[in-house]
């Protein structure tokens, strides 16, 4: 005897009614949306297409006390095997444009713009300084929020201002200096309910051949030093002061170590790869092994760069608020 599904929870109907331009889906597997290709389903996945609908979405979230979080390009991100409760929101095509800024040598980029696309736009416009982003999978929103960087460069180096949404305050724009940017962190990552919508960058005039050479250099470095054969999330750990996480992990004899379907990359020890059937639990167990081993043998506590995608409620903290994802090269 087959069971008959019960009525949909009221919040699902309210989401559909409130968001007429945005795409709303329920019980969506998130594996295809992440570079690690692991994890369960989202109760709801919303792809937003306007600021008005962003505000209406949060009215529904507040009314039903729903957990929520943000998903960008899905890099530097681990989705739990049990999935994500509440609403996972993504910024759609309306937030994926690049336009000239008001001042000379500036560009305004939406948070959903892929890093590689932004770098190519800079090159075409004769602007340089952020070429390293070509080797960092992710989107501008994540690059800004986590201050993504590589090769002695950081996103905040060129950042002028950030436009963001915060429940209760609405949409605001503030100078980069307001967000306490540091190594792979900023107050945009703190659990304050902020969502990066766009950013303005001040870049350096550069001839196209020089910019192209830099881009090629960073692409070659990534290809030669980082795993490409298996799904991965990029750097798992932040580099400790004065050292490299990959060097410490390799020195501890953990390069190539496997647990379930997860493996410390044989090419770069600060990467964990999915050999095809890894679970989030496998990856977390391997992370714990690495951290415990290094703490015991070296006294170093490795800090995670990888983030777990979980929801948070507006009036509390059932989890960590994650902004659109990005990864960091060493």
CSV table of C-alpha atoms in Angstrom, one decimal:
chain,number,residue,atom,x,y,z
A,1,UNK,CA,0.0,0.0,0.0
A,2,UNK,CA,1.6,3.3,-1.1
A,3,UNK,CA,1.7,6.2,1.2
A,4,UNK,CA,0.2,9.5,0.2
A,5,UNK,CA,2.4,12.6,0.7
A,6,UNK,CA,1.0,15.1,3.2
A,7,UNK,CA,0.4,18.7,2.4
A,8,UNK,CA,3.4,20.9,1.8
A,9,UNK,CA,4.6,22.9,4.8
A,10,UNK,CA,3.0,26.4,4.7
A,11,UNK,CA,6.5,28.1,4.3
A,12,UNK,CA,7.0,26.4,1.0
A,13,UNK,CA,3.7,27.8,-0.4
A,14,UNK,CA,4.7,31.2,1.0
A,15,UNK,CA,8.1,31.1,-0.8
A,16,UNK,CA,6.5,30.3,-4.1
A,17,UNK,CA,3.9,33.1,-3.7
A,18,UNK,CA,6.5,35.7,-2.6
A,19,UNK,CA,9.1,34.9,-5.3
A,20,UNK,CA,7.6,35.1,-8.7
A,21,UNK,CA,10.7,36.0,-10.7
A,22,UNK,CA,13.2,33.8,-8.8
A,23,UNK,CA,13.6,30.1,-9.2
A,24,UNK,CA,12.4,28.1,-6.2
A,25,UNK,CA,13.0,24.4,-5.9
A,26,UNK,CA,12.5,21.9,-3.0
A,27,UNK,CA,14.5,18.9,-1.8
A,28,UNK,CA,17.4,19.7,-4.2
A,29,UNK,CA,20.5,17.5,-4.0
A,30,UNK,CA,23.5,19.9,-3.5
A,31,UNK,CA,26.3,17.6,-4.8
A,32,UNK,CA,26.1,19.0,-8.3
A,33,UNK,CA,26.5,22.6,-6.9
A,34,UNK,CA,29.8,21.9,-5.1
A,35,UNK,CA,33.3,21.2,-6.3
A,36,UNK,CA,33.7,18.4,-3.8
A,37,UNK,CA,30.6,16.6,-5.1
A,38,UNK,CA,29.5,15.4,-1.7
A,39,UNK,CA,26.6,16.1,0.7
A,40,UNK,CA,22.8,15.8,0.9
A,41,UNK,CA,19.9,17.9,-0.2
A,42,UNK,CA,18.6,21.4,0.6
A,43,UNK,CA,15.1,21.7,1.9
A,44,UNK,CA,14.7,24.7,-0.5
A,45,UNK,CA,17.1,26.2,-3.1
A,46,UNK,CA,16.2,29.7,-4.2
A,47,UNK,CA,18.0,31.5,-7.1
A,48,UNK,CA,17.3,35.1,-6.6
A,49,UNK,CA,16.9,37.6,-9.4
A,50,UNK,CA,16.2,40.9,-7.7
A,51,UNK,CA,16.8,43.0,-4.6
A,52,UNK,CA,13.0,43.2,-4.1
A,53,UNK,CA,12.7,39.5,-4.0
A,54,UNK,CA,15.7,39.2,-1.7
A,55,UNK,CA,13.8,41.3,0.8
A,56,UNK,CA,10.6,39.3,0.3
A,57,UNK,CA,12.5,36.1,0.8
A,58,UNK,CA,13.7,37.2,4.2
A,59,UNK,CA,10.2,38.2,5.2
A,60,UNK,CA,9.2,34.6,4.6
A,61,UNK,CA,12.3,33.4,6.5
A,62,UNK,CA,11.5,35.6,9.4
A,63,UNK,CA,7.8,34.7,9.5
A,64,UNK,CA,8.5,31.0,9.6
A,65,UNK,CA,11.8,31.2,11.6
A,66,UNK,CA,13.6,29.3,8.9
A,67,UNK,CA,17.3,28.5,8.9
A,68,UNK,CA,19.1,30.0,5.9
A,69,UNK,CA,22.5,30.2,4.2
A,70,UNK,CA,24.1,31.3,1.0
A,71,UNK,CA,25.7,29.1,-1.7
A,72,UNK,CA,27.9,30.6,-4.5
A,73,UNK,CA,29.9,28.5,-6.8
A,74,UNK,CA,30.3,25.8,-4.2
A,75,UNK,CA,34.0,25.8,-3.8
A,76,UNK,CA,35.8,25.8,-0.4
A,77,UNK,CA,32.6,24.3,0.9
A,78,UNK,CA,31.4,21.0,2.5
A,79,UNK,CA,27.7,20.1,2.5
A,80,UNK,CA,26.7,17.7,5.3
A,81,UNK,CA,25.6,14.2,4.3
A,82,UNK,CA,22.2,15.0,6.0
A,83,UNK,CA,21.8,18.0,3.8
A,84,UNK,CA,20.9,21.6,4.7
A,85,UNK,CA,17.7,22.6,6.6
A,86,UNK,CA,15.7,25.6,5.6
A,87,UNK,CA,16.6,27.9,2.7
A,88,UNK,CA,19.8,27.8,0.6
A,89,UNK,CA,19.9,30.9,-1.5
A,90,UNK,CA,22.0,31.7,-4.6
A,91,UNK,CA,22.3,34.9,-6.4
A,92,UNK,CA,21.2,34.6,-10.0
A,93,UNK,CA,22.1,36.2,-13.3
A,94,UNK,CA,20.9,39.6,-12.1
A,95,UNK,CA,23.9,39.7,-9.9
A,96,UNK,CA,26.4,38.4,-12.5
A,97,UNK,CA,27.3,41.6,-14.4
A,98,UNK,CA,30.5,43.7,-14.6
A,99,UNK,CA,30.2,47.4,-15.4
A,100,UNK,CA,32.6,50.4,-15.3
A,101,UNK,CA,32.8,52.1,-11.9
A,102,UNK,CA,32.2,55.8,-11.4
A,103,UNK,CA,35.9,56.6,-10.9
A,104,UNK,CA,38.7,56.0,-13.4
A,105,UNK,CA,40.2,52.5,-13.4
A,106,UNK,CA,37.4,51.0,-11.3
A,107,UNK,CA,35.0,48.2,-12.1
A,108,UNK,CA,31.7,47.3,-10.4
A,109,UNK,CA,31.2,43.5,-10.2
A,110,UNK,CA,28.1,41.6,-9.0
A,111,UNK,CA,28.7,38.9,-6.4
A,112,UNK,CA,27.7,36.1,-8.7
A,113,UNK,CA,30.3,36.9,-11.3
A,114,UNK,CA,32.8,34.0,-11.6
A,115,UNK,CA,36.3,35.0,-10.7
A,116,UNK,CA,37.7,33.9,-14.0
A,117,UNK,CA,35.1,36.0,-15.9
A,118,UNK,CA,36.0,39.0,-13.9
A,119,UNK,CA,39.7,38.6,-14.5
A,120,UNK,CA,39.1,38.3,-18.3
A,121,UNK,CA,37.0,41.5,-18.2
A,122,UNK,CA,39.8,43.3,-16.4
A,123,UNK,CA,42.3,42.1,-19.1
A,124,UNK,CA,40.1,43.3,-21.9
A,125,UNK,CA,39.8,46.7,-20.2
A,126,UNK,CA,43.5,47.0,-19.7
A,127,UNK,CA,43.2,46.7,-15.9
A,128,UNK,CA,45.4,44.5,-13.6
A,129,UNK,CA,46.1,43.6,-10.0
A,130,UNK,CA,43.7,40.7,-9.5
A,131,UNK,CA,45.0,38.3,-12.1
A,132,UNK,CA,45.6,35.7,-9.3
A,133,UNK,CA,41.8,35.2,-9.1
A,134,UNK,CA,42.0,33.3,-12.3
A,135,UNK,CA,43.3,30.3,-10.3
A,136,UNK,CA,40.7,30.6,-7.5
A,137,UNK,CA,37.5,28.8,-8.4
A,138,UNK,CA,34.5,30.7,-7.0
A,139,UNK,CA,32.7,34.0,-7.4
A,140,UNK,CA,33.3,37.6,-6.6
A,141,UNK,CA,31.0,37.5,-3.5
A,142,UNK,CA,33.0,34.7,-2.0
A,143,UNK,CA,36.4,36.2,-3.0
A,144,UNK,CA,35.4,39.5,-1.2
A,145,UNK,CA,33.9,37.9,1.9
A,146,UNK,CA,36.8,35.6,2.6
A,147,UNK,CA,39.5,37.9,1.2
A,148,UNK,CA,40.6,35.2,-1.2
A,149,UNK,CA,44.2,35.4,-2.3
A,150,UNK,CA,47.3,33.8,-3.8
A,151,UNK,CA,50.8,34.6,-4.7
A,152,UNK,CA,51.2,37.4,-2.2
A,153,UNK,CA,48.0,39.1,-3.4
A,154,UNK,CA,44.6,39.5,-1.7
A,155,UNK,CA,41.2,40.6,-3.0
A,156,UNK,CA,41.0,43.4,-0.4
A,157,UNK,CA,44.1,45.0,-2.0
A,158,UNK,CA,42.0,46.3,-4.8
A,159,UNK,CA,38.6,46.6,-3.0
A,160,UNK,CA,37.0,50.1,-2.7
A,161,UNK,CA,33.5,49.3,-1.4
A,162,UNK,CA,31.0,46.5,-0.8
A,163,UNK,CA,27.2,46.6,-1.3
A,164,UNK,CA,25.5,44.1,1.0
A,165,UNK,CA,22.1,43.0,2.3
A,166,UNK,CA,21.4,42.6,6.0
A,167,UNK,CA,18.1,41.7,7.5
A,168,UNK,CA,16.7,44.6,9.5
A,169,UNK,CA,18.9,47.1,7.8
A,170,UNK,CA,18.2,46.4,4.1
A,171,UNK,CA,20.8,47.1,1.4
A,172,UNK,CA,23.8,49.2,2.3
A,173,UNK,CA,27.1,50.2,0.8
A,174,UNK,CA,30.2,50.7,2.9
A,175,UNK,CA,34.0,51.3,2.2
A,176,UNK,CA,36.3,48.3,2.3
A,177,UNK,CA,37.9,49.6,5.5
A,178,UNK,CA,34.7,48.9,7.5
A,179,UNK,CA,35.0,45.2,7.2
A,180,UNK,CA,38.3,44.4,9.0
A,181,UNK,CA,39.9,42.4,6.2
A,182,UNK,CA,42.7,40.1,7.2
A,183,UNK,CA,44.2,36.8,6.0
A,184,UNK,CA,41.2,34.8,4.6
A,185,UNK,CA,38.7,36.6,6.7
A,186,UNK,CA,36.6,39.7,7.1
A,187,UNK,CA,33.5,40.8,9.0
A,188,UNK,CA,31.5,39.8,6.0
A,189,UNK,CA,32.1,36.3,7.1
A,190,UNK,CA,31.0,36.8,10.6
A,191,UNK,CA,27.5,35.6,11.6
A,192,UNK,CA,26.0,39.0,11.1
A,193,UNK,CA,23.5,37.9,8.4
A,194,UNK,CA,25.3,39.9,5.7
A,195,UNK,CA,25.1,38.9,2.0
A,196,UNK,CA,27.5,40.4,-0.4
A,197,UNK,CA,25.6,41.7,-3.5
A,198,UNK,CA,28.4,43.5,-5.4
A,199,UNK,CA,31.8,45.3,-5.0
A,200,UNK,CA,33.8,48.1,-6.5
A,201,UNK,CA,37.5,47.5,-7.3
A,202,UNK,CA,40.2,50.0,-8.1
A,203,UNK,CA,42.7,48.4,-10.5
A,204,UNK,CA,46.0,49.3,-12.2
A,205,UNK,CA,46.4,50.3,-15.8
A,206,UNK,CA,48.3,47.5,-17.5
A,207,UNK,CA,48.9,46.5,-21.1
A,208,UNK,CA,47.1,43.4,-22.4
A,209,UNK,CA,50.3,41.4,-23.0
A,210,UNK,CA,51.5,41.9,-19.4
A,211,UNK,CA,48.1,40.9,-18.0
A,212,UNK,CA,47.8,37.9,-20.3
A,213,UNK,CA,51.3,36.7,-19.2
A,214,UNK,CA,50.3,37.0,-15.5
A,215,UNK,CA,47.1,35.0,-16.1
A,216,UNK,CA,49.0,32.3,-17.9
A,217,UNK,CA,51.6,32.1,-15.1
A,218,UNK,CA,48.9,31.6,-12.5
A,219,UNK,CA,47.0,29.1,-14.6
A,220,UNK,CA,50.2,27.1,-15.2
A,221,UNK,CA,51.1,27.1,-11.5
A,222,UNK,CA,47.7,25.8,-10.6
A,223,UNK,CA,47.8,23.1,-13.3
A,224,UNK,CA,51.3,21.9,-12.2
A,225,UNK,CA,50.8,22.0,-8.4
A,226,UNK,CA,47.2,21.3,-7.7
A,227,UNK,CA,45.0,18.1,-8.2
A,228,UNK,CA,42.8,18.2,-11.3
A,229,UNK,CA,41.8,14.5,-11.6
A,230,UNK,CA,39.4,14.3,-8.7
A,231,UNK,CA,36.8,16.6,-7.2
A,232,UNK,CA,38.2,18.8,-4.4
A,233,UNK,CA,37.4,22.0,-2.6
A,234,UNK,CA,40.8,23.8,-2.9
A,235,UNK,CA,42.9,24.5,0.2
A,236,UNK,CA,41.5,22.8,3.2
A,237,UNK,CA,43.5,24.6,5.9
A,238,UNK,CA,44.8,28.2,6.2
A,239,UNK,CA,48.6,28.4,6.2
A,240,UNK,CA,49.9,28.9,9.8
A,241,UNK,CA,52.1,32.0,10.3
A,242,UNK,CA,55.5,31.5,8.7
A,243,UNK,CA,54.8,28.1,7.3
A,244,UNK,CA,52.7,26.2,4.8
A,245,UNK,CA,49.9,23.7,5.8
A,246,UNK,CA,50.9,21.4,2.9
A,247,UNK,CA,54.5,21.2,4.1
A,248,UNK,CA,53.5,20.3,7.6
A,249,UNK,CA,50.9,17.7,6.4
A,250,UNK,CA,53.5,16.1,4.1
A,251,UNK,CA,56.2,16.1,6.7
A,252,UNK,CA,53.8,14.2,9.1
A,253,UNK,CA,53.5,11.4,6.5
A,254,UNK,CA,49.9,12.1,5.7
A,255,UNK,CA,50.2,12.8,2.0
A,256,UNK,CA,48.1,10.2,0.1
A,257,UNK,CA,46.3,9.0,3.3
A,258,UNK,CA,42.8,7.7,2.6
A,259,UNK,CA,39.7,7.4,4.8
A,260,UNK,CA,36.7,5.9,3.0
A,261,UNK,CA,36.5,7.7,-0.3
A,262,UNK,CA,38.5,10.8,0.8
A,263,UNK,CA,42.2,11.2,0.2
A,264,UNK,CA,44.9,13.7,1.1
A,265,UNK,CA,46.0,14.6,-2.4
A,266,UNK,CA,49.2,13.0,-3.6
A,267,UNK,CA,49.9,16.2,-5.6
A,268,UNK,CA,49.3,18.8,-2.9
A,269,UNK,CA,48.9,17.9,0.7
A,270,UNK,CA,46.6,20.8,1.6
A,271,UNK,CA,44.0,19.4,-0.7
A,272,UNK,CA,41.5,16.6,0.1
A,273,UNK,CA,40.1,14.8,-3.0
A,274,UNK,CA,37.0,12.8,-3.5
A,275,UNK,CA,38.1,9.5,-5.1
A,276,UNK,CA,34.5,9.0,-6.3
A,277,UNK,CA,32.5,7.8,-3.4
A,278,UNK,CA,33.5,10.0,-0.5
A,279,UNK,CA,31.0,11.3,2.0
A,280,UNK,CA,31.1,14.4,4.1
A,281,UNK,CA,31.8,12.2,7.1
A,282,UNK,CA,34.9,10.7,5.4
A,283,UNK,CA,36.2,14.2,4.7
A,284,UNK,CA,35.6,15.4,8.3
A,285,UNK,CA,37.2,12.3,9.7
A,286,UNK,CA,40.3,12.9,7.5
A,287,UNK,CA,40.4,16.5,8.6
A,288,UNK,CA,40.3,15.5,12.2
A,289,UNK,CA,43.1,13.0,11.7
A,290,UNK,CA,45.3,15.7,10.1
A,291,UNK,CA,44.6,18.2,12.8
A,292,UNK,CA,45.2,15.8,15.7
A,293,UNK,CA,48.4,14.4,14.1
A,294,UNK,CA,49.9,17.9,13.6
A,295,UNK,CA,48.9,19.1,17.0
A,296,UNK,CA,50.5,16.1,18.6
A,297,UNK,CA,53.7,16.1,16.5
A,298,UNK,CA,54.3,19.8,15.9
A,299,UNK,CA,52.1,21.7,18.4
A,300,UNK,CA,50.5,23.5,15.4
A,301,UNK,CA,46.7,23.9,15.4
A,302,UNK,CA,45.6,24.1,11.7
A,303,UNK,CA,42.7,26.5,11.1
A,304,UNK,CA,40.1,25.4,8.6
A,305,UNK,CA,39.7,27.4,5.4
A,306,UNK,CA,37.0,24.9,4.2
A,307,UNK,CA,33.6,25.9,5.4
A,308,UNK,CA,30.6,23.7,6.2
A,309,UNK,CA,27.3,24.8,4.7
A,310,UNK,CA,24.7,25.0,7.5
A,311,UNK,CA,21.8,27.2,8.2
A,312,UNK,CA,21.4,30.0,10.8
A,313,UNK,CA,18.2,31.6,12.1
A,314,UNK,CA,17.8,35.3,12.1
A,315,UNK,CA,17.3,35.6,15.8
A,316,UNK,CA,19.8,32.9,16.9
A,317,UNK,CA,22.7,30.8,15.7
A,318,UNK,CA,21.9,27.3,14.7
A,319,UNK,CA,24.9,27.3,12.5
A,320,UNK,CA,27.4,29.4,10.6
A,321,UNK,CA,26.4,31.8,7.9
A,322,UNK,CA,28.4,31.0,4.8
A,323,UNK,CA,28.8,33.5,2.0
A,324,UNK,CA,29.3,32.5,-1.7
A,325,UNK,CA,32.2,30.2,-1.9
A,326,UNK,CA,35.8,30.7,-3.0
A,327,UNK,CA,39.0,28.8,-2.5
A,328,UNK,CA,42.6,29.9,-2.0
A,329,UNK,CA,45.7,28.8,-3.6
A,330,UNK,CA,48.8,28.5,-1.5
